mmCIF file with all atom_site columns, C-alpha atoms in Angstrom:
data_model
loop_
_atom_site.group_PDB
_atom_site.id
_atom_site.type_symbol
_atom_site.label_atom_id
_atom_site.label_alt_id
_atom_site.label_comp_id
_atom_site.label_asym_id
_atom_site.label_entity_id
_atom_site.label_seq_id
_atom_site.pdbx_PDB_ins_code
_atom_site.Cartn_x
_atom_site.Cartn_y
_atom_site.Cartn_z
_atom_site.occupancy
_atom_site.B_iso_or_equiv
_atom_site.pdbx_formal_charge
_atom_site.auth_seq_id
_atom_site.auth_comp_id
_atom_site.auth_asym_id
_atom_site.auth_atom_id
_atom_site.pdbx_PDB_model_num
ATOM 1   C CA . MET J 1 1   ? 28.456  -15.970 -12.028 1.00 45.00 ? 50  MET J CA 1
ATOM 2   C CA . ARG J 1 2   ? 26.400  -13.768 -14.317 1.00 44.00 ? 51  ARG J CA 1
ATOM 3   C CA . LEU J 1 3   ? 24.512  -16.753 -15.656 1.00 41.00 ? 52  LEU J CA 1
ATOM 4   C CA . ALA J 1 4   ? 23.662  -17.894 -12.093 1.00 39.00 ? 53  ALA J CA 1
ATOM 5   C CA . PHE J 1 5   ? 22.504  -14.395 -11.172 1.00 37.00 ? 54  PHE J CA 1
ATOM 6   C CA . GLY J 1 6   ? 20.406  -14.216 -14.390 1.00 40.00 ? 55  GLY J CA 1
ATOM 7   C CA . VAL J 1 7   ? 18.781  -17.594 -13.676 1.00 37.00 ? 56  VAL J CA 1
ATOM 8   C CA . LEU J 1 8   ? 18.054  -16.574 -10.058 1.00 36.00 ? 57  LEU J CA 1
ATOM 9   C CA . ALA J 1 9   ? 16.571  -13.272 -11.195 1.00 38.00 ? 58  ALA J CA 1
ATOM 10  C CA . ALA J 1 10  ? 14.372  -15.071 -13.783 1.00 39.00 ? 59  ALA J CA 1
ATOM 11  C CA . VAL J 1 11  ? 13.116  -17.488 -11.131 1.00 37.00 ? 60  VAL J CA 1
ATOM 12  C CA . LEU J 1 12  ? 12.319  -14.721 -8.638  1.00 37.00 ? 61  LEU J CA 1
ATOM 13  C CA . ILE J 1 13  ? 10.517  -12.635 -11.293 1.00 38.00 ? 62  ILE J CA 1
ATOM 14  C CA . SER J 1 14  ? 8.419   -15.633 -12.415 1.00 37.00 ? 63  SER J CA 1
ATOM 15  C CA . MET J 1 15  ? 7.368   -16.533 -8.850  1.00 37.00 ? 64  MET J CA 1
ATOM 16  C CA . PRO J 1 16  ? 3.831   -15.362 -8.086  1.00 38.00 ? 65  PRO J CA 1
ATOM 17  C CA . ALA J 1 17  ? 3.730   -12.581 -5.506  1.00 40.00 ? 66  ALA J CA 1
ATOM 18  C CA . HIS J 1 18  ? 1.489   -12.889 -2.468  1.00 39.00 ? 67  HIS J CA 1
ATOM 19  C CA . ALA J 1 19  ? -1.840  -11.621 -3.729  1.00 46.00 ? 68  ALA J CA 1
ATOM 20  C CA . GLN J 1 20  ? -3.431  -9.518  -1.043  1.00 50.00 ? 69  GLN J CA 1
ATOM 21  C CA . THR J 1 21  ? -7.183  -9.728  -0.613  1.00 46.00 ? 70  THR J CA 1
ATOM 22  C CA . PRO J 1 22  ? -8.823  -6.673  -2.099  1.00 53.00 ? 71  PRO J CA 1
ATOM 23  C CA . PRO J 1 23  ? -10.369 -4.864  0.825   1.00 63.00 ? 72  PRO J CA 1
ATOM 24  C CA . CYS J 1 24  ? -14.137 -5.022  1.238   1.00 78.00 ? 73  CYS J CA 1
ATOM 25  C CA . PRO J 1 25  ? -15.801 -1.637  1.116   1.00 79.00 ? 74  PRO J CA 1
ATOM 26  C CA . ALA J 1 26  ? -17.754 -0.307  4.110   1.00 78.00 ? 75  ALA J CA 1
ATOM 27  C CA . SER J 1 27  ? -20.678 -2.705  4.343   1.00 85.00 ? 76  SER J CA 1
ATOM 28  C CA . ALA J 1 28  ? -23.115 -4.549  6.582   1.00 88.00 ? 77  ALA J CA 1
ATOM 29  C CA . TRP J 1 29  ? -23.343 -8.329  6.910   1.00 93.00 ? 78  TRP J CA 1
ATOM 30  C CA . ARG J 1 30  ? -25.911 -10.665 8.515   1.00 94.00 ? 79  ARG J CA 1
ATOM 31  C CA . LEU J 1 31  ? -24.376 -13.550 10.384  1.00 95.00 ? 80  LEU J CA 1
ATOM 32  C CA . ALA J 1 32  ? -25.987 -17.027 10.554  1.00 93.00 ? 81  ALA J CA 1
ATOM 33  C CA . ASP J 1 33  ? -27.280 -16.273 14.083  1.00 94.00 ? 82  ASP J CA 1
ATOM 34  C CA . GLY J 1 34  ? -29.132 -13.189 12.793  1.00 93.00 ? 83  GLY J CA 1
ATOM 35  C CA . SER J 1 35  ? -26.720 -10.622 14.273  1.00 94.00 ? 84  SER J CA 1
ATOM 36  C CA . ILE J 1 36  ? -25.357 -7.808  12.130  1.00 92.00 ? 85  ILE J CA 1
ATOM 37  C CA . LEU J 1 37  ? -21.696 -7.058  11.506  1.00 94.00 ? 86  LEU J CA 1
ATOM 38  C CA . ASP J 1 38  ? -20.565 -3.635  10.291  1.00 91.00 ? 87  ASP J CA 1
ATOM 39  C CA . LEU J 1 39  ? -17.311 -3.733  8.328   1.00 90.00 ? 88  LEU J CA 1
ATOM 40  C CA . GLY J 1 40  ? -15.412 -0.572  7.613   1.00 87.00 ? 89  GLY J CA 1
ATOM 41  C CA . SER J 1 41  ? -12.003 0.778   6.810   1.00 82.00 ? 90  SER J CA 1
ATOM 42  C CA . MET J 1 42  ? -9.545  2.443   9.150   1.00 78.00 ? 91  MET J CA 1
ATOM 43  C CA . ASP J 1 43  ? -6.262  3.511   7.596   1.00 75.00 ? 92  ASP J CA 1
ATOM 44  C CA . GLY J 1 44  ? -4.538  1.928   4.600   1.00 72.00 ? 93  GLY J CA 1
ATOM 45  C CA . ALA J 1 45  ? -5.260  -1.784  4.476   1.00 78.00 ? 94  ALA J CA 1
ATOM 46  C CA . THR J 1 46  ? -6.557  -2.008  8.048   1.00 87.00 ? 95  THR J CA 1
ATOM 47  C CA . ARG J 1 47  ? -10.239 -2.736  8.571   1.00 90.00 ? 96  ARG J CA 1
ATOM 48  C CA . ARG J 1 48  ? -12.477 -2.511  11.590  1.00 91.00 ? 97  ARG J CA 1
ATOM 49  C CA . TRP J 1 49  ? -15.605 -4.370  12.615  1.00 95.00 ? 98  TRP J CA 1
ATOM 50  C CA . ARG J 1 50  ? -18.465 -3.612  14.953  1.00 94.00 ? 99  ARG J CA 1
ATOM 51  C CA . LYS J 1 51  ? -21.543 -5.454  16.110  1.00 94.00 ? 100 LYS J CA 1
ATOM 52  C CA . PHE J 1 52  ? -24.710 -4.002  17.553  1.00 89.00 ? 101 PHE J CA 1
ATOM 53  C CA . ASP J 1 53  ? -23.947 -5.579  20.943  1.00 92.00 ? 102 ASP J CA 1
ATOM 54  C CA . GLY J 1 54  ? -21.073 -3.087  21.275  1.00 92.00 ? 103 GLY J CA 1
ATOM 55  C CA . THR J 1 55  ? -18.188 -5.464  20.491  1.00 94.00 ? 104 THR J CA 1
ATOM 56  C CA . THR J 1 56  ? -15.643 -4.050  18.110  1.00 95.00 ? 105 THR J CA 1
ATOM 57  C CA . GLY J 1 57  ? -12.190 -4.787  16.798  1.00 95.00 ? 106 GLY J CA 1
ATOM 58  C CA . LYS J 1 58  ? -9.450  -4.009  14.319  1.00 94.00 ? 107 LYS J CA 1
ATOM 59  C CA . LEU J 1 59  ? -8.688  -6.396  11.392  1.00 94.00 ? 108 LEU J CA 1
ATOM 60  C CA . VAL J 1 60  ? -5.242  -6.797  9.905   1.00 92.00 ? 109 VAL J CA 1
ATOM 61  C CA . GLU J 1 61  ? -4.589  -9.161  6.994   1.00 91.00 ? 110 GLU J CA 1
ATOM 62  C CA . SER J 1 62  ? -2.138  -11.984 7.693   1.00 90.00 ? 111 SER J CA 1
ATOM 63  C CA . VAL J 1 63  ? 0.069   -13.678 5.163   1.00 82.00 ? 112 VAL J CA 1
ATOM 64  C CA . ASP J 1 64  ? -2.444  -16.422 4.374   1.00 84.00 ? 113 ASP J CA 1
ATOM 65  C CA . GLY J 1 65  ? -5.214  -13.939 3.517   1.00 85.00 ? 114 GLY J CA 1
ATOM 66  C CA . VAL J 1 66  ? -7.071  -14.419 6.803   1.00 93.00 ? 115 VAL J CA 1
ATOM 67  C CA . TRP J 1 67  ? -7.762  -11.153 8.638   1.00 94.00 ? 116 TRP J CA 1
ATOM 68  C CA . MET J 1 68  ? -6.898  -11.376 12.340  1.00 95.00 ? 117 MET J CA 1
ATOM 69  C CA . SER J 1 69  ? -8.823  -9.271  14.872  1.00 96.00 ? 118 SER J CA 1
ATOM 70  C CA . SER J 1 70  ? -7.657  -7.408  17.925  1.00 95.00 ? 119 SER J CA 1
ATOM 71  C CA . LEU J 1 71  ? -9.689  -6.247  20.898  1.00 94.00 ? 120 LEU J CA 1
ATOM 72  C CA . GLY J 1 72  ? -11.333 -2.858  20.288  1.00 90.00 ? 121 GLY J CA 1
ATOM 73  C CA . TRP J 1 73  ? -8.725  -0.486  18.844  1.00 84.00 ? 122 TRP J CA 1
ATOM 74  C CA . THR J 1 74  ? -5.856  -2.150  20.692  1.00 90.00 ? 123 THR J CA 1
ATOM 75  C CA . ASP J 1 75  ? -3.207  -4.480  19.301  1.00 90.00 ? 124 ASP J CA 1
ATOM 76  C CA . ARG J 1 76  ? -4.220  -7.280  21.730  1.00 95.00 ? 125 ARG J CA 1
ATOM 77  C CA . ALA J 1 77  ? -5.422  -10.317 19.774  1.00 95.00 ? 126 ALA J CA 1
ATOM 78  C CA . ASP J 1 78  ? -8.997  -11.308 20.582  1.00 96.00 ? 127 ASP J CA 1
ATOM 79  C CA . GLY J 1 79  ? -8.993  -14.716 18.809  1.00 95.00 ? 128 GLY J CA 1
ATOM 80  C CA . LYS J 1 80  ? -11.486 -13.704 16.127  1.00 96.00 ? 129 LYS J CA 1
ATOM 81  C CA . SER J 1 81  ? -10.723 -13.837 12.406  1.00 95.00 ? 130 SER J CA 1
ATOM 82  C CA . ALA J 1 82  ? -12.380 -12.955 9.116   1.00 94.00 ? 131 ALA J CA 1
ATOM 83  C CA . VAL J 1 83  ? -12.127 -14.317 5.590   1.00 93.00 ? 132 VAL J CA 1
ATOM 84  C CA . LEU J 1 84  ? -12.938 -11.484 3.218   1.00 90.00 ? 133 LEU J CA 1
ATOM 85  C CA . SER J 1 85  ? -11.780 -12.924 -0.089  1.00 88.00 ? 134 SER J CA 1
ATOM 86  C CA . ASN J 1 86  ? -15.354 -13.480 -1.301  1.00 84.00 ? 135 ASN J CA 1
ATOM 87  C CA . CYS J 1 87  ? -16.791 -10.147 -0.195  1.00 84.00 ? 136 CYS J CA 1
ATOM 88  C CA . GLN J 1 88  ? -17.455 -9.153  -3.849  1.00 87.00 ? 137 GLN J CA 1
ATOM 89  C CA . SER J 1 89  ? -19.738 -12.195 -4.204  1.00 90.00 ? 138 SER J CA 1
ATOM 90  C CA . GLY J 1 90  ? -21.708 -11.262 -1.077  1.00 92.00 ? 139 GLY J CA 1
ATOM 91  C CA . VAL J 1 91  ? -20.411 -13.861 1.374   1.00 94.00 ? 140 VAL J CA 1
ATOM 92  C CA . ILE J 1 92  ? -17.664 -13.589 4.024   1.00 94.00 ? 141 ILE J CA 1
ATOM 93  C CA . LYS J 1 93  ? -16.747 -15.518 7.138   1.00 95.00 ? 142 LYS J CA 1
ATOM 94  C CA . PHE J 1 94  ? -16.398 -13.874 10.541  1.00 96.00 ? 143 PHE J CA 1
ATOM 95  C CA . ASN J 1 95  ? -15.205 -15.828 13.576  1.00 94.00 ? 144 ASN J CA 1
ATOM 96  C CA . GLY J 1 96  ? -15.968 -19.092 11.706  1.00 93.00 ? 145 GLY J CA 1
ATOM 97  C CA . ALA J 1 97  ? -19.553 -18.144 10.782  1.00 95.00 ? 146 ALA J CA 1
ATOM 98  C CA . GLU J 1 98  ? -20.818 -17.339 7.318   1.00 95.00 ? 147 GLU J CA 1
ATOM 99  C CA . ALA J 1 99  ? -22.193 -13.854 6.801   1.00 95.00 ? 148 ALA J CA 1
ATOM 100 C CA . ARG J 1 100 ? -24.210 -12.498 3.881   1.00 95.00 ? 149 ARG J CA 1
ATOM 101 C CA . HIS J 1 101 ? -24.106 -8.934  2.537   1.00 92.00 ? 150 HIS J CA 1
ATOM 102 C CA . ILE J 1 102 ? -27.001 -6.622  3.463   1.00 90.00 ? 151 ILE J CA 1
ATOM 103 C CA . GLU J 1 103 ? -27.906 -4.015  0.882   1.00 86.00 ? 152 GLU J CA 1
ATOM 104 C CA . LEU J 1 104 ? -27.849 -0.642  2.587   1.00 82.00 ? 153 LEU J CA 1
ATOM 105 C CA . ASP J 1 105 ? -27.181 2.930   1.589   1.00 82.00 ? 154 ASP J CA 1
ATOM 106 C CA . VAL J 1 106 ? -23.954 3.913   3.326   1.00 75.00 ? 155 VAL J CA 1
ATOM 107 C CA . ALA J 1 107 ? -22.532 7.429   3.405   1.00 81.00 ? 156 ALA J CA 1
ATOM 108 C CA . ASP J 1 108 ? -19.197 8.142   5.078   1.00 83.00 ? 157 ASP J CA 1
ATOM 109 C CA . THR J 1 109 ? -18.759 11.714  6.222   1.00 87.00 ? 158 THR J CA 1
ATOM 110 C CA . THR J 1 110 ? -16.236 13.965  7.933   1.00 90.00 ? 159 THR J CA 1
ATOM 111 C CA . PHE J 1 111 ? -17.030 17.230  9.618   1.00 87.00 ? 160 PHE J CA 1
ATOM 112 C CA . LYS J 1 112 ? -15.456 19.629  12.061  1.00 90.00 ? 161 LYS J CA 1
ATOM 113 C CA . ALA J 1 113 ? -16.964 20.454  15.500  1.00 86.00 ? 162 ALA J CA 1
ATOM 114 C CA . LYS J 1 114 ? -15.006 23.139  17.265  1.00 88.00 ? 163 LYS J CA 1
ATOM 115 C CA . ASP J 1 115 ? -11.382 22.172  16.702  1.00 91.00 ? 164 ASP J CA 1
ATOM 116 C CA . VAL J 1 116 ? -12.005 18.420  16.355  1.00 92.00 ? 165 VAL J CA 1
ATOM 117 C CA . GLU J 1 117 ? -12.479 16.565  13.070  1.00 92.00 ? 166 GLU J CA 1
ATOM 118 C CA . LEU J 1 118 ? -15.176 13.936  13.436  1.00 89.00 ? 167 LEU J CA 1
ATOM 119 C CA . LYS J 1 119 ? -15.746 10.993  11.131  1.00 84.00 ? 168 LYS J CA 1
ATOM 120 C CA . GLY J 1 120 ? -18.973 9.111   10.888  1.00 82.00 ? 169 GLY J CA 1
ATOM 121 C CA . ARG J 1 121 ? -21.097 6.807   8.837   1.00 77.00 ? 170 ARG J CA 1
ATOM 122 C CA . LEU J 1 122 ? -24.796 7.092   8.044   1.00 81.00 ? 171 LEU J CA 1
ATOM 123 C CA . VAL J 1 123 ? -26.301 3.671   7.339   1.00 76.00 ? 172 VAL J CA 1
ATOM 124 C CA . MET J 1 124 ? -29.864 3.531   6.101   1.00 80.00 ? 173 MET J CA 1
ATOM 125 C CA . PRO J 1 125 ? -32.150 0.941   4.449   1.00 79.00 ? 174 PRO J CA 1
ATOM 126 C CA . LYS J 1 126 ? -32.210 1.021   0.652   1.00 80.00 ? 175 LYS J CA 1
ATOM 127 C CA . GLY J 1 127 ? -34.787 3.244   -0.981  1.00 78.00 ? 176 GLY J CA 1
ATOM 128 C CA . THR J 1 128 ? -36.515 6.527   -0.217  1.00 79.00 ? 177 THR J CA 1
ATOM 129 C CA . ASP J 1 129 ? -39.489 5.400   1.877   1.00 77.00 ? 178 ASP J CA 1
ATOM 130 C CA . LYS J 1 130 ? -40.065 7.109   5.231   1.00 73.00 ? 179 LYS J CA 1
#
């Protein structure tokens, strides 16, 4: 019995664990159609996306490393997905289309207005030109 337990434990320890995709930092991406996708973090491992046309969603990583989107901030699936495993190389996929990283200066900020804490992001082109 001890030998069987020891063999089982050795097998389980040697099995590779599901490697989660390292989350992409807050960043901007240009899709193949020219539109821009803003990718940011929410809480923990959850990400959010937003496009300039006003569409937005929440991304949660599934078991196979694909991030599944939900409508706005709800938990209702919207059929979109993202593959973020190559974000460090400057290429991701969003809703089946390739997107390339856009170099921007991004500053996340939190401030208080009256009794409400507000969170925001300032996104500007690289450099110091006016």
